[in-house]
Short mmCIF file of N, CA and C in Angstrom, two decimals:
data_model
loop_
_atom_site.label_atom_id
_atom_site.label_comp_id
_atom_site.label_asym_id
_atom_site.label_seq_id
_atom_site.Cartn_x
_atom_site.Cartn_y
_atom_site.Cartn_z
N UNK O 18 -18.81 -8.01 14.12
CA UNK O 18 -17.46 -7.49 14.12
C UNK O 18 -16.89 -7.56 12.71
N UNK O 19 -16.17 -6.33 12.26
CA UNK O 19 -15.70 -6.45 11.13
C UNK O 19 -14.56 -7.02 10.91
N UNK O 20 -13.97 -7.39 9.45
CA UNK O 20 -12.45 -8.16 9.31
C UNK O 20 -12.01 -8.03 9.17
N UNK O 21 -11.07 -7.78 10.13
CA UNK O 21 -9.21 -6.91 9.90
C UNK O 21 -9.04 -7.02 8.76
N UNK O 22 -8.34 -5.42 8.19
CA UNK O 22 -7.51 -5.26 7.17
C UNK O 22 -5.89 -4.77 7.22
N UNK O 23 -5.52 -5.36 6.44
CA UNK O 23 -4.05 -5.27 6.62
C UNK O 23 -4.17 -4.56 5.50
N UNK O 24 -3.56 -3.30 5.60
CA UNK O 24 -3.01 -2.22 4.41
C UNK O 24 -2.03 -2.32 3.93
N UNK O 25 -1.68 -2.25 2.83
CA UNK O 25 -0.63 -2.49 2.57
C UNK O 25 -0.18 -0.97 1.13
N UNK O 26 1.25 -0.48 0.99
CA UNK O 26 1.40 1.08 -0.04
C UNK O 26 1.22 0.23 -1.43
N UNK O 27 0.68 -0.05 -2.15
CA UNK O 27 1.10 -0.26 -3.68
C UNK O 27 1.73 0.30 -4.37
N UNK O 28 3.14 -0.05 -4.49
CA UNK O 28 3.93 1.06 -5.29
C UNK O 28 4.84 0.15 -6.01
N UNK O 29 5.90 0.92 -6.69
CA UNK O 29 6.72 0.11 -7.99
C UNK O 29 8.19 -0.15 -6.98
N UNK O 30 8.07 -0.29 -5.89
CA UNK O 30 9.27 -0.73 -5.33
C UNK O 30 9.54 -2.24 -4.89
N UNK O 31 10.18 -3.01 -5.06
CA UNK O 31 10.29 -4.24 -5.18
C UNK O 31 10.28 -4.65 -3.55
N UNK O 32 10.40 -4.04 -2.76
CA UNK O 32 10.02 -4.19 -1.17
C UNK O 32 8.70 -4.41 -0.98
N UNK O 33 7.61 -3.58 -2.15
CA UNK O 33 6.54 -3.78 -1.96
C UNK O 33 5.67 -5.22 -2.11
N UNK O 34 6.68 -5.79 -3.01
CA UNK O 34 6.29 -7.01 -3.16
C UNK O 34 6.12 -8.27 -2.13
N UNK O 35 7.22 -8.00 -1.14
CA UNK O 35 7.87 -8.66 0.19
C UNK O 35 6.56 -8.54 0.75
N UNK O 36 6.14 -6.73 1.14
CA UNK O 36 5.15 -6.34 2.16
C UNK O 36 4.15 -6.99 1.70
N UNK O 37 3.66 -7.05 0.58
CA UNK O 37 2.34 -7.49 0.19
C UNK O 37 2.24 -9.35 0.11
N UNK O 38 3.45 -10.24 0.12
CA UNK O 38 2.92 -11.49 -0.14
C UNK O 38 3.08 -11.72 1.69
N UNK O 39 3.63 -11.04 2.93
CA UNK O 39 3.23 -11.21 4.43
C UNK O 39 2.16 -10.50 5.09
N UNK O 40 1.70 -9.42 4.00
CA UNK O 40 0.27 -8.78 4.34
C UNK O 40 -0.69 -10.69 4.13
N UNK O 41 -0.24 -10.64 3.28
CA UNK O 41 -1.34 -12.17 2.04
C UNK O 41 -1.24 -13.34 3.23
N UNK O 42 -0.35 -13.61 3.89
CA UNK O 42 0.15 -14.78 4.72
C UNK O 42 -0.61 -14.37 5.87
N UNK O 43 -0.52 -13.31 6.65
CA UNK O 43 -1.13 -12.70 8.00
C UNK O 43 -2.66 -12.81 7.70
N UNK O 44 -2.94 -12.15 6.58
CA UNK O 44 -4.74 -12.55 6.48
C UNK O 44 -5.12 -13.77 6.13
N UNK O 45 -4.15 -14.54 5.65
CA UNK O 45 -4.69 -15.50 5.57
C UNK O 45 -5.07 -16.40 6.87
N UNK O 46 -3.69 -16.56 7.68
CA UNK O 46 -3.65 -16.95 9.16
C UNK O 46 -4.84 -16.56 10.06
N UNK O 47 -5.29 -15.32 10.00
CA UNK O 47 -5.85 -14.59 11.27
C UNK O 47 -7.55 -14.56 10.22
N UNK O 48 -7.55 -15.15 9.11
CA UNK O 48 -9.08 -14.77 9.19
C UNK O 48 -9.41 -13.16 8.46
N UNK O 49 -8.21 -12.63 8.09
CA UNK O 49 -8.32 -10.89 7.95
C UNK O 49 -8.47 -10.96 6.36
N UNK O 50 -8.07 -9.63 5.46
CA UNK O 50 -7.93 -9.31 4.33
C UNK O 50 -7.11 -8.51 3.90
N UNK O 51 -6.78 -7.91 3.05
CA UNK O 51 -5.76 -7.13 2.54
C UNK O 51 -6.61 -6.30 1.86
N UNK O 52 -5.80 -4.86 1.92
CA UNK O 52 -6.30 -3.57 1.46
C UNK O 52 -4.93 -2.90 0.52
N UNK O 53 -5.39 -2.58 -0.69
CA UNK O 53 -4.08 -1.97 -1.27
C UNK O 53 -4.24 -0.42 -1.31
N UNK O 54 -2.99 0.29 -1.35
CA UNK O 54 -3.29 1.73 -1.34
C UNK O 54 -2.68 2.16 -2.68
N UNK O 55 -2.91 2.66 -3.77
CA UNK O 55 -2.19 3.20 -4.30
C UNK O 55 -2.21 4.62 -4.78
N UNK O 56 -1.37 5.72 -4.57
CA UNK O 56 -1.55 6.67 -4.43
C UNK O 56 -0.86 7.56 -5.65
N UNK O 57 -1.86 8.62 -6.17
CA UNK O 57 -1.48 9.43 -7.57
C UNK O 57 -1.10 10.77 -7.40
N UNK O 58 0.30 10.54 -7.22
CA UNK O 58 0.93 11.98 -6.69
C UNK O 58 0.40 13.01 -7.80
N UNK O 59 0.05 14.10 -8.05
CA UNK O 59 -0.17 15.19 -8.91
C UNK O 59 0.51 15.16 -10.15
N UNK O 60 -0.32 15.74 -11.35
CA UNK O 60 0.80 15.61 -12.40
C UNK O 60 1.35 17.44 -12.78
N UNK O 61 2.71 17.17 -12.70
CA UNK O 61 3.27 18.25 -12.59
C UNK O 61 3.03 19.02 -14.54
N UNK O 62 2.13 19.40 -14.73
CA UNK O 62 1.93 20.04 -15.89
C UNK O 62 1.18 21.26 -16.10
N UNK O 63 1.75 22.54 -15.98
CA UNK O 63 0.63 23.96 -15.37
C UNK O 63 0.48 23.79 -16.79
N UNK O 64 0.94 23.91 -18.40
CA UNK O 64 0.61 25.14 -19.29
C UNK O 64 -0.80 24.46 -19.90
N UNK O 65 -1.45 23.19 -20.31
CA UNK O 65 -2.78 22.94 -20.71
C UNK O 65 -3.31 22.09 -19.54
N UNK O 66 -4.30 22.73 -19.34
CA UNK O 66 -5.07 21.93 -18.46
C UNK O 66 -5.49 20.52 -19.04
N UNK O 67 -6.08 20.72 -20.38
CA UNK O 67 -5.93 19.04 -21.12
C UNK O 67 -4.99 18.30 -21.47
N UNK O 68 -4.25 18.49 -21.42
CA UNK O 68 -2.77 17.73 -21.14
C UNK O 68 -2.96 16.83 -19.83
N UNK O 69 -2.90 17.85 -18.71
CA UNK O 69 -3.05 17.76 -17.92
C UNK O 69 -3.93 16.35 -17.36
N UNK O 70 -5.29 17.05 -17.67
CA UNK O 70 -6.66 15.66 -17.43
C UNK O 70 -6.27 14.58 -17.96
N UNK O 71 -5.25 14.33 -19.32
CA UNK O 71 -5.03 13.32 -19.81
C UNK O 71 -4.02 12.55 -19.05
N UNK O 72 -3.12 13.24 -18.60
CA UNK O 72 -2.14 12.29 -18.06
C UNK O 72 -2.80 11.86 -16.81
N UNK O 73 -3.61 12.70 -16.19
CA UNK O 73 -4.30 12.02 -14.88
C UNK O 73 -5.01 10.98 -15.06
N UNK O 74 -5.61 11.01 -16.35
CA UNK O 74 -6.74 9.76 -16.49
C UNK O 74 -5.99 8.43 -16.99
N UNK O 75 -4.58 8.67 -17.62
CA UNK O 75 -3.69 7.27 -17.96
C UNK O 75 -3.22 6.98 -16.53
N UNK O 76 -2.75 7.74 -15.71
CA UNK O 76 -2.36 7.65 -14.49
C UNK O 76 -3.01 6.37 -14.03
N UNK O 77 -4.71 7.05 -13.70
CA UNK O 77 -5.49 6.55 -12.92
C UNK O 77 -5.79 5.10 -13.55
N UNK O 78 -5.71 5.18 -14.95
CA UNK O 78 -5.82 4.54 -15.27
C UNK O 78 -4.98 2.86 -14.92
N UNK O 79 -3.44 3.26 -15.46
CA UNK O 79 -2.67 2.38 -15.21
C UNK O 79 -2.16 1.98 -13.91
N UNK O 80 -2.83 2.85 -13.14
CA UNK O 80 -3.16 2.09 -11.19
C UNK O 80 -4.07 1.22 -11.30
N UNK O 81 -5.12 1.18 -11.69
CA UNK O 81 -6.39 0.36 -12.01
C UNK O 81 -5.80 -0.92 -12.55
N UNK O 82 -5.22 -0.92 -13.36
CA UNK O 82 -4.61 -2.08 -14.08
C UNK O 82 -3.41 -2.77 -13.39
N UNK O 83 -2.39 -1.93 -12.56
CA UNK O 83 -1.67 -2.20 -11.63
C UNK O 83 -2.54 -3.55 -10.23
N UNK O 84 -3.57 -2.36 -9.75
CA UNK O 84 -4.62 -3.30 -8.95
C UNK O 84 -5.05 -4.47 -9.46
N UNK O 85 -5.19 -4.25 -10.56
CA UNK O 85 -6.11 -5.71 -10.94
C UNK O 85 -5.28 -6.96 -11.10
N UNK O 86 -3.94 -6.51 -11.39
CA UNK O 86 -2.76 -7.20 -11.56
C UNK O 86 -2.12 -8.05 -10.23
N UNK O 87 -2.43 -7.28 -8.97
CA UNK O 87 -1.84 -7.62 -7.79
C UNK O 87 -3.00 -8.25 -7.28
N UNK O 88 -4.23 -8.20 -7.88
CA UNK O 88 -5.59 -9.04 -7.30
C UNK O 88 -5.52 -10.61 -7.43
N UNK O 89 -4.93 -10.58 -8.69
CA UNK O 89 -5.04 -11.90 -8.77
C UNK O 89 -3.95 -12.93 -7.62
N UNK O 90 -3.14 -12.23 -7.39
CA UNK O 90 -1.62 -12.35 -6.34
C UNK O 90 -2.57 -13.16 -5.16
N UNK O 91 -3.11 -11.88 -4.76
CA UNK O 91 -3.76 -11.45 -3.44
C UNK O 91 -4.99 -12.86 -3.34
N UNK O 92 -5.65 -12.64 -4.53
CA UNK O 92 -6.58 -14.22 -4.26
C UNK O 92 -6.32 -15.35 -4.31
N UNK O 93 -5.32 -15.54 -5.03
CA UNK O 93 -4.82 -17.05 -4.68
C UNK O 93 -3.84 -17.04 -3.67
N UNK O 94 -3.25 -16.18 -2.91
CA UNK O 94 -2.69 -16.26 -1.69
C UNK O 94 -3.64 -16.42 -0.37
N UNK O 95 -4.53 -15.65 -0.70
CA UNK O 95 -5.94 -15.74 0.65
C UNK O 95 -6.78 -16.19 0.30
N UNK O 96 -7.72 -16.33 -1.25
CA UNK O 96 -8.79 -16.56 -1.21
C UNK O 96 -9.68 -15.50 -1.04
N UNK O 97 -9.26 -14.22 -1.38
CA UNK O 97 -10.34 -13.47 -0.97
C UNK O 97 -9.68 -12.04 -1.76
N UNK O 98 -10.96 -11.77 -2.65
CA UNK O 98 -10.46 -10.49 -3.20
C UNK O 98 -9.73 -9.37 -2.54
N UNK O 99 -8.32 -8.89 -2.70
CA UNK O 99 -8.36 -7.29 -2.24
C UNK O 99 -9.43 -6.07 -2.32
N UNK O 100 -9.10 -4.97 -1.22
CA UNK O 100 -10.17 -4.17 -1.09
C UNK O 100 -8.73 -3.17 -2.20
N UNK O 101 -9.54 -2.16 -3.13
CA UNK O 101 -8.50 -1.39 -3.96
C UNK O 101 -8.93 0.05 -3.22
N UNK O 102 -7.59 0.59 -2.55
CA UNK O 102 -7.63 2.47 -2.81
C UNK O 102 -6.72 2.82 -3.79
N UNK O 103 -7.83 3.67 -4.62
CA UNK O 103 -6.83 4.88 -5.39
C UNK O 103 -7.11 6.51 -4.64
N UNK O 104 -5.93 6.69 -4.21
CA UNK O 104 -5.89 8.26 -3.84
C UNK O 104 -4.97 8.93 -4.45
N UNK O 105 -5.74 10.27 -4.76
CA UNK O 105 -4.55 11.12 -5.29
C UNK O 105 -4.39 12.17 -4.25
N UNK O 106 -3.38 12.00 -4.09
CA UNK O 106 -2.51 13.04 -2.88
C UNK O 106 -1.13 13.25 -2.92
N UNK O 107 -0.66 14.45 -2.03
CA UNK O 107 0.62 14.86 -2.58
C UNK O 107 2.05 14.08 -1.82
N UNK O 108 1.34 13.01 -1.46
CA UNK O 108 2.57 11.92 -0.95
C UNK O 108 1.92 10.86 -0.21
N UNK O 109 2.45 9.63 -0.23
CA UNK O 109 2.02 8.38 0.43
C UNK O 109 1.83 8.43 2.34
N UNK O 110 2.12 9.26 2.71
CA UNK O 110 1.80 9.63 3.85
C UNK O 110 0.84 10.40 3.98
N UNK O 111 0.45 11.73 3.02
CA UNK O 111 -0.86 12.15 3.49
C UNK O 111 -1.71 11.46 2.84
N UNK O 112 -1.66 9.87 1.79
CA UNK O 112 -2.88 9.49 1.49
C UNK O 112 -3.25 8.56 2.74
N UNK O 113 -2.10 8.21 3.67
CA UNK O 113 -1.97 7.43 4.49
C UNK O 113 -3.11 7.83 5.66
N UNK O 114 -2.52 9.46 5.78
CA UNK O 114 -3.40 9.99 7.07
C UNK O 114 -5.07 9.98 6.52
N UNK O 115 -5.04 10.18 5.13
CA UNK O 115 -6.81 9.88 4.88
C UNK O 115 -7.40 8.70 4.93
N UNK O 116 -6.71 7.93 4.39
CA UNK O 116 -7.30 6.56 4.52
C UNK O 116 -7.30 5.89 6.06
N UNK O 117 -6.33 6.23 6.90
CA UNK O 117 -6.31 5.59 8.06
C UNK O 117 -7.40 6.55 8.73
N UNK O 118 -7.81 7.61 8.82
CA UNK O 118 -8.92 8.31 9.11
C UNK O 118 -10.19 8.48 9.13
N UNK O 119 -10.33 7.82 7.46
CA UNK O 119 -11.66 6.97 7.48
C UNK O 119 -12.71 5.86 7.24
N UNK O 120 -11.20 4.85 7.53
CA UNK O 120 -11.69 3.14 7.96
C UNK O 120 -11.12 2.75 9.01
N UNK O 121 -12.16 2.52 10.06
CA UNK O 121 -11.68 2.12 11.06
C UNK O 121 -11.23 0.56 11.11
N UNK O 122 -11.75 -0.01 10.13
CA UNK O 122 -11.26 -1.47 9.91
C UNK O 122 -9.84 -1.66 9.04
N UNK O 123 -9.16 -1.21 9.15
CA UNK O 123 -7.58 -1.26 9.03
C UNK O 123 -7.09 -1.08 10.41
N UNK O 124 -6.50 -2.63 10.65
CA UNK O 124 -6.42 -2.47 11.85
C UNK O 124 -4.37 -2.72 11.72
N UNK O 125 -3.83 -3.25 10.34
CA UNK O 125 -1.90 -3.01 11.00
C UNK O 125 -1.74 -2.50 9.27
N UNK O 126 -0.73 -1.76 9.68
CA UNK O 126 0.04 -1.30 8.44
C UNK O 126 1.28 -2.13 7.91
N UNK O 127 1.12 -2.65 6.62
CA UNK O 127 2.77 -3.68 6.71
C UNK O 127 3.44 -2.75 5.56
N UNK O 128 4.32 -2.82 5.99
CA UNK O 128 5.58 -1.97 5.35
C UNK O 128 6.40 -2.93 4.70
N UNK O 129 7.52 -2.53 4.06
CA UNK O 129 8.73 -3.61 3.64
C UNK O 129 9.89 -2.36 3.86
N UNK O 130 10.98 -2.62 4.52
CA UNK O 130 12.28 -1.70 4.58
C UNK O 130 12.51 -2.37 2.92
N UNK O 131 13.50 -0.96 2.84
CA UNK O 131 14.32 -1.31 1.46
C UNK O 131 15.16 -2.61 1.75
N UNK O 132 15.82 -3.50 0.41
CA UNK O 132 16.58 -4.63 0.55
C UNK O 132 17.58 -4.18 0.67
N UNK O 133 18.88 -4.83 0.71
CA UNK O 133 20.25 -4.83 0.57
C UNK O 133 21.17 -3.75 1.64
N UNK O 134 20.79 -3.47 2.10
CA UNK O 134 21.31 -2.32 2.91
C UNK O 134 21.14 -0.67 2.70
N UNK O 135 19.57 -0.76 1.57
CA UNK O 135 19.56 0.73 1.54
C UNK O 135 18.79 1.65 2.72
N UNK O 136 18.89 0.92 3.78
CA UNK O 136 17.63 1.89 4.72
C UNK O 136 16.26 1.74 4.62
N UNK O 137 15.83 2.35 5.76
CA UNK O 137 14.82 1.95 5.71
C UNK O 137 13.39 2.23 4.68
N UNK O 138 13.83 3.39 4.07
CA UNK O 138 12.98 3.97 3.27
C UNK O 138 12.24 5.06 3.76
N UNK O 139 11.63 6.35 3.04
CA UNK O 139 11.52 7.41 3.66
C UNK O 139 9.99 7.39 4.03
N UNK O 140 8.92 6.42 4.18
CA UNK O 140 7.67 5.97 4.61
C UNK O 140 8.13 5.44 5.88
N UNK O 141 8.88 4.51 6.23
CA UNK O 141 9.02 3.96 7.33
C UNK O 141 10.21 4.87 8.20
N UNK O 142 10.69 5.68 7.72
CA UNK O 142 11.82 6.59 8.77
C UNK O 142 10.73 7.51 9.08
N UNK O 143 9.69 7.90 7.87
CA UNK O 143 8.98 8.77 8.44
C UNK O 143 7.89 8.95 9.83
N UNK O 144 7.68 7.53 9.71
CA UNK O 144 6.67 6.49 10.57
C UNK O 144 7.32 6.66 11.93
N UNK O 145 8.77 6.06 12.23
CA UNK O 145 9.76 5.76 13.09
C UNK O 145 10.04 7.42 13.74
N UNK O 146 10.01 8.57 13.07
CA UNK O 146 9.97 9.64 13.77
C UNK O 146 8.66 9.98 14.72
N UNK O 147 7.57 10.14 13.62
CA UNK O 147 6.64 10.64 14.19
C UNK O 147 5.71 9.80 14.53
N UNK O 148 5.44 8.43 14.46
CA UNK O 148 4.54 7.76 14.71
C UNK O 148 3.26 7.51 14.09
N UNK O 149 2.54 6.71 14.52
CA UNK O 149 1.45 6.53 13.46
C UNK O 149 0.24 6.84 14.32
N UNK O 150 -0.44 7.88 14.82
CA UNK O 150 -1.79 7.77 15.20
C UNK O 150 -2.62 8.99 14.33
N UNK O 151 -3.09 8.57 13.60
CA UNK O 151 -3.92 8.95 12.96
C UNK O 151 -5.45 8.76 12.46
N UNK O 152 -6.41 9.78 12.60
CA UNK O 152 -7.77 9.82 12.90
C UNK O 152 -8.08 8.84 14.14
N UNK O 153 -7.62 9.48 14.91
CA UNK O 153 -7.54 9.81 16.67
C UNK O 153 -7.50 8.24 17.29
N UNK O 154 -6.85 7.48 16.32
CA UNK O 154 -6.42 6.58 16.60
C UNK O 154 -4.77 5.85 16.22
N UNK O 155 -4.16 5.00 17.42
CA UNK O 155 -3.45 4.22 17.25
C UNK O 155 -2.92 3.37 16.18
N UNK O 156 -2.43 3.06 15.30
CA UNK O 156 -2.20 1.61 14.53
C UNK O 156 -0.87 0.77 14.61
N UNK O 157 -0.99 -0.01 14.81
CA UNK O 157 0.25 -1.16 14.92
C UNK O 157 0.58 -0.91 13.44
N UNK O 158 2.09 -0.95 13.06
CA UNK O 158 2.69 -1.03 12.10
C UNK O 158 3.95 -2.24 11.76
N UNK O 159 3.60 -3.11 10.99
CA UNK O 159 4.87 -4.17 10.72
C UNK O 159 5.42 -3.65 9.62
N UNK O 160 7.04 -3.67 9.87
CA UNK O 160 7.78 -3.83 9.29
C UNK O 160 8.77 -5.01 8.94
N UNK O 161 8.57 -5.06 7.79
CA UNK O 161 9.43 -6.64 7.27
C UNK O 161 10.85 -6.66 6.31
N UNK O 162 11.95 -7.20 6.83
CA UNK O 162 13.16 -7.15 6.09
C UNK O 162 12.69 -7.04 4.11
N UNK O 163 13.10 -6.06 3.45
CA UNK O 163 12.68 -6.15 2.03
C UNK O 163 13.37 -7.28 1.35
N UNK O 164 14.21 -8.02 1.83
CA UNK O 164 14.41 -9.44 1.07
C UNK O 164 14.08 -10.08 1.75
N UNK O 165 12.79 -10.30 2.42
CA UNK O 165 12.72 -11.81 2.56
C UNK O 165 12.23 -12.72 1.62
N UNK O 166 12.67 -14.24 2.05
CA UNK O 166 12.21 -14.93 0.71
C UNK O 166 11.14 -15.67 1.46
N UNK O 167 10.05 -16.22 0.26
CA UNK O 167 8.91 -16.88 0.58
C UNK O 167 8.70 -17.91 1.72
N UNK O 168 9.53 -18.80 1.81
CA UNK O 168 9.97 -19.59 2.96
C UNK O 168 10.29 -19.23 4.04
N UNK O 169 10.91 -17.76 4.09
CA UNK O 169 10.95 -16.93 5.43
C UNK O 169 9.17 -16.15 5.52
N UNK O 170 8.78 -15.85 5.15
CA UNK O 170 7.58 -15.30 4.86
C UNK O 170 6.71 -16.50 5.64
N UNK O 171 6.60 -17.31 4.85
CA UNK O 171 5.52 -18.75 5.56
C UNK O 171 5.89 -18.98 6.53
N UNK O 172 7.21 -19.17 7.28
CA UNK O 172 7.58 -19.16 8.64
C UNK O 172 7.13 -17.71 9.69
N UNK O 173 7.24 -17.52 9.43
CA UNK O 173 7.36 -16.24 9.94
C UNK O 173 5.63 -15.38 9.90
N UNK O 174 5.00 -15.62 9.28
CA UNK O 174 3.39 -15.08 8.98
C UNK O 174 2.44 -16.36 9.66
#
């Protein structure tokens, strides 16, 4: 049997941080791991195509370095390296529907709502409309208040 992964969006929103240290707490608890997604929306540049390749490859680049950055987070919270996605796609939901499509070992999605009273954020309203079954399967999705603090986190994971 394989070992649950908890997915988690890698992005520059400070909610993400929340989602990712109760992704870190849940695998640690249950025996699972953590999976990061981070996704390279298109670079909006038609007139040189080398322009172009370049900004994709700093892109890709500075996700790579992003990952390696949140690895170290991730192992001394569990003990166990993160698994890294880089996808480039034209929004965090359709990298969502690929990746949840073809690992069946992601078994919950953790989210973080925005903090302070901004809503929920347009990943998780999007979620909350249409639901999550994708590649002809089901997934449980947690959502976690975007301020929680660490001590709520350890309680609570």
């Amino acid at each position: 049997m394989s070992q649950r992964k908890f997915l988690v969006i890698a992005d520059d929103t400070p909610e993400f941080q929340v989602a990712l240290r109760f992704a870190c707490r849940r695998a640690r608890s249950t025996g699972g791991h953590v999976a990061l997604l981070r996704v390279i929306e298109p670079a909006v540049f038609e007139h040189w195509s080398g322009v172009r390749d370049e900004i994709e490859r700093q892109t890709r680049a500075e996700a790579e370095a992003f990952l390696q950055k949140m690895a170290e987070f991730v192992l001394a919270e569990t003990g166990a390296p993160p698994e890294f996605i880089i996808l480039n796609a034209e929004s965090p939901r359709q990298a969502l529907k690929s990746v949840l499509a073809d690992d069946p070992d992601i078994k919950i999605l953790v989210l973080a709502a925005a903090p302070q009273g901004r809503g929920p954020g347009p990943l998780v309203t999007s979620i909350a409309k249409e639901g999550v079954k994708w590649g002809g399967r089901k997934l449980p999705v947690t959502v976690v208040p975007g301020d929680l603090t660490d001590e709520e986190i350890a309680d609570l994971a």
